[in-house]
CSV table of C-alpha atoms in Angstrom, one decimal:
chain,number,residue,atom,x,y,z
A,978,UNK,CA,99.0,106.5,102.7
A,979,UNK,CA,97.1,106.9,99.4
A,980,UNK,CA,94.4,109.0,101.0
A,981,UNK,CA,91.8,106.4,100.1
A,982,UNK,CA,89.9,106.8,103.4
A,983,UNK,CA,90.0,110.6,103.2
A,984,UNK,CA,88.9,110.5,99.5
A,985,UNK,CA,85.9,108.3,100.3
A,986,UNK,CA,85.0,110.5,103.3
A,987,UNK,CA,85.2,113.7,101.2
A,988,UNK,CA,83.0,112.1,98.5
A,989,UNK,CA,80.4,110.9,101.0
A,990,UNK,CA,80.3,113.9,103.5
A,991,UNK,CA,80.0,117.2,101.7
A,992,UNK,CA,81.4,119.4,104.4
A,993,UNK,CA,84.2,117.0,105.6
A,994,UNK,CA,87.8,118.0,105.3
A,995,UNK,CA,90.8,115.7,105.7
A,996,UNK,CA,94.5,115.9,106.2
A,997,UNK,CA,96.6,112.9,105.0
A,998,UNK,CA,99.7,112.6,107.1
A,999,UNK,CA,102.5,110.3,105.9
A,1000,UNK,CA,106.2,110.1,105.1
A,1001,UNK,CA,107.3,112.7,102.4
A,1002,UNK,CA,107.8,110.1,99.6
A,1003,UNK,CA,104.4,108.6,100.2
A,1004,UNK,CA,102.7,112.1,100.3
A,1005,UNK,CA,104.0,112.8,96.8
A,1006,UNK,CA,102.0,109.8,95.6
A,1007,UNK,CA,99.1,110.8,97.7
A,1008,UNK,CA,99.0,114.3,96.0
A,1009,UNK,CA,98.9,112.6,92.6
A,1010,UNK,CA,96.0,110.4,93.6
A,1011,UNK,CA,94.0,113.2,95.2
A,1012,UNK,CA,94.5,115.4,92.0
A,1013,UNK,CA,92.5,112.8,90.1
A,1014,UNK,CA,89.4,113.7,92.1
A,1015,UNK,CA,86.7,116.2,91.3
A,1016,UNK,CA,87.6,119.6,92.5
A,1017,UNK,CA,84.8,119.5,95.2
A,1018,UNK,CA,86.6,116.6,96.8
A,1019,UNK,CA,90.3,117.6,96.1
A,1020,UNK,CA,89.9,121.1,97.6
A,1021,UNK,CA,89.0,119.5,101.0
A,1022,UNK,CA,91.9,117.2,101.3
A,1023,UNK,CA,95.3,118.4,102.2
A,1024,UNK,CA,98.6,116.6,102.9
A,1025,UNK,CA,101.2,116.8,105.6
A,1026,UNK,CA,104.6,115.1,105.3
A,1027,UNK,CA,105.6,113.8,108.7
A,1028,UNK,CA,107.0,110.7,110.2
A,1029,UNK,CA,104.9,108.8,112.8
A,1030,UNK,CA,108.0,108.3,114.8
A,1031,UNK,CA,109.0,112.0,115.1
A,1032,UNK,CA,106.8,113.1,118.1
A,1033,UNK,CA,108.5,116.4,118.7
A,1034,UNK,CA,107.9,117.6,115.2
A,1035,UNK,CA,104.1,116.9,115.5
A,1036,UNK,CA,103.8,119.7,118.0
A,1037,UNK,CA,105.3,122.1,115.5
A,1038,UNK,CA,102.9,121.3,112.6
A,1039,UNK,CA,99.7,119.6,114.0
A,1040,UNK,CA,97.5,122.0,115.8
A,1041,UNK,CA,96.1,120.9,119.2
A,1042,UNK,CA,92.4,120.0,119.4
A,1043,UNK,CA,91.8,120.6,115.8
A,1044,UNK,CA,90.4,117.2,114.6
A,1045,UNK,CA,87.3,115.2,115.2
A,1046,UNK,CA,88.8,111.9,114.0
A,1047,UNK,CA,92.3,110.6,113.7
A,1048,UNK,CA,92.6,107.4,111.6
A,1049,UNK,CA,95.8,105.4,111.7
A,1050,UNK,CA,95.6,102.7,109.1
A,1051,UNK,CA,98.5,100.2,109.0
A,1052,UNK,CA,100.7,102.5,111.1
A,1053,UNK,CA,100.9,100.8,114.5
A,1054,UNK,CA,102.4,97.6,113.1
A,1055,UNK,CA,104.8,99.5,110.9
A,1056,UNK,CA,106.7,101.4,113.6
A,1057,UNK,CA,108.9,100.4,116.6
A,1058,UNK,CA,106.8,99.3,119.6
A,1059,UNK,CA,108.4,102.0,121.8
A,1060,UNK,CA,107.1,104.7,119.5
A,1061,UNK,CA,103.4,103.8,120.0
A,1062,UNK,CA,102.8,105.7,123.2
A,1063,UNK,CA,104.1,109.0,121.7
A,1064,UNK,CA,102.1,108.3,118.5
A,1065,UNK,CA,98.9,107.8,120.4
A,1066,UNK,CA,99.7,110.8,122.6
A,1067,UNK,CA,100.0,112.9,119.5
A,1068,UNK,CA,96.6,111.7,118.3
A,1069,UNK,CA,95.2,112.5,121.7
A,1070,UNK,CA,96.6,116.1,121.5
A,1071,UNK,CA,95.3,116.6,118.0
A,1072,UNK,CA,91.7,115.6,118.8
A,1073,UNK,CA,89.0,117.9,120.1
A,1074,UNK,CA,87.3,116.7,123.3
A,1075,UNK,CA,85.0,113.9,122.4
A,1076,UNK,CA,87.0,113.1,119.3
A,1077,UNK,CA,87.7,109.6,118.2
A,1078,UNK,CA,90.9,107.7,117.3
A,1079,UNK,CA,90.6,104.7,115.0
A,1080,UNK,CA,93.5,102.3,114.9
A,1081,UNK,CA,93.3,99.9,111.8
A,1082,UNK,CA,95.8,97.1,111.4
A,1083,UNK,CA,96.4,93.4,111.3
A,1084,UNK,CA,95.7,92.3,114.9
A,1085,UNK,CA,96.3,88.8,116.2
A,1086,UNK,CA,93.8,87.6,118.8
A,1087,UNK,CA,94.7,88.4,122.4
A,1088,UNK,CA,95.5,84.7,122.9
A,1089,UNK,CA,97.9,84.7,120.0
A,1090,UNK,CA,96.1,81.9,118.2
A,1091,UNK,CA,94.9,83.6,115.1
A,1092,UNK,CA,93.4,84.7,112.8
A,1093,UNK,CA,95.8,82.9,110.5
A,1094,UNK,CA,96.1,85.7,107.9
A,1095,UNK,CA,96.8,88.3,110.5
A,1096,UNK,CA,99.4,86.1,112.1
A,1097,UNK,CA,101.1,85.4,108.8
A,1098,UNK,CA,101.1,89.2,108.0
A,1099,UNK,CA,102.7,89.9,111.4
A,1100,UNK,CA,105.3,87.2,110.8
A,1101,UNK,CA,106.2,88.6,107.4
A,1102,UNK,CA,106.2,92.1,108.7
A,1103,UNK,CA,109.0,91.3,111.2
A,1104,UNK,CA,111.5,91.7,108.3
A,1105,UNK,CA,110.2,95.3,107.8
A,1106,UNK,CA,109.8,96.3,111.4
A,1107,UNK,CA,111.9,94.0,113.7
A,1108,UNK,CA,111.4,96.5,116.6
A,1109,UNK,CA,107.6,96.3,116.2
A,1110,UNK,CA,105.1,94.9,118.6
A,1111,UNK,CA,103.0,91.9,117.6
A,1112,UNK,CA,99.8,93.7,117.6
A,1113,UNK,CA,97.1,92.3,119.8
A,1114,UNK,CA,94.0,94.4,120.8
A,1115,UNK,CA,94.6,94.1,124.5
A,1116,UNK,CA,98.1,95.7,124.3
A,1117,UNK,CA,97.1,98.6,122.0
A,1118,UNK,CA,94.1,99.3,124.2
A,1119,UNK,CA,96.4,99.4,127.3
A,1120,UNK,CA,98.5,102.0,125.5
A,1121,UNK,CA,95.5,104.1,124.5
A,1122,UNK,CA,94.0,104.1,128.0
A,1123,UNK,CA,97.4,105.0,129.5
A,1124,UNK,CA,97.3,108.0,127.1
A,1125,UNK,CA,93.8,109.1,128.3
A,1126,UNK,CA,91.6,107.5,125.7
A,1127,UNK,CA,88.3,105.9,126.9
A,1128,UNK,CA,85.7,103.4,125.9
A,1129,UNK,CA,87.8,101.4,123.4
A,1130,UNK,CA,85.9,99.0,121.2
A,1131,UNK,CA,87.4,96.4,118.9
A,1132,UNK,CA,85.6,95.7,115.6
A,1133,UNK,CA,86.3,93.5,112.6
A,1134,UNK,CA,87.0,95.4,109.5
A,1135,UNK,CA,88.2,92.7,107.1
A,1136,UNK,CA,87.0,89.6,108.9
A,1137,UNK,CA,89.9,87.2,109.6
A,1138,UNK,CA,92.5,89.8,108.7
A,1139,UNK,CA,92.1,93.3,110.1
A,1140,UNK,CA,90.4,95.0,112.9
A,1141,UNK,CA,89.9,98.5,114.2
A,1142,UNK,CA,90.1,99.8,117.7
A,1143,UNK,CA,88.0,102.9,118.2
A,1144,UNK,CA,88.5,105.0,121.3
A,1145,UNK,CA,87.3,108.4,122.5
A,1146,UNK,CA,89.1,111.4,123.9
A,1147,UNK,CA,87.5,112.4,127.1
A,1148,UNK,CA,87.1,116.0,128.2
A,1149,UNK,CA,90.2,115.8,130.4
A,1150,UNK,CA,93.3,113.6,130.3
A,1151,UNK,CA,93.8,111.2,133.0
């Protein structure tokens, strides 16, 4: 995306480094945004043009066990449902033991009855991603746990609209 989360992280945590991964056309915009930052921030943010739905390519360009955190903001709801297990598997592979994955998106409650704004977003998003999964925390947690992630937690980020699911990579997969 824009790199906003990475920029804020680099501003607030002096030794943090970040890699923004997105589609090639989006990365071009990200580079322009990052260039507007002070050198001390911009030198710690790199970019990588890669599709979330191209799992084979990830192994070529994303080093295994090289990240402490993998943040996926508005990704899970934007790709076909059958691509989610591979996406989360790639995140697992990229994380160091004990690393954390953060899935941020518009989640409808597990019972499907709200929140209204998240449900409306999901309905509108069907035109962009007809093969997507209506995101509910329970289903995303199932996929994460099948991929080896543990201790998932669901937290509100933008109350009534978005949530995050935070899960941890254990020392061994399984």
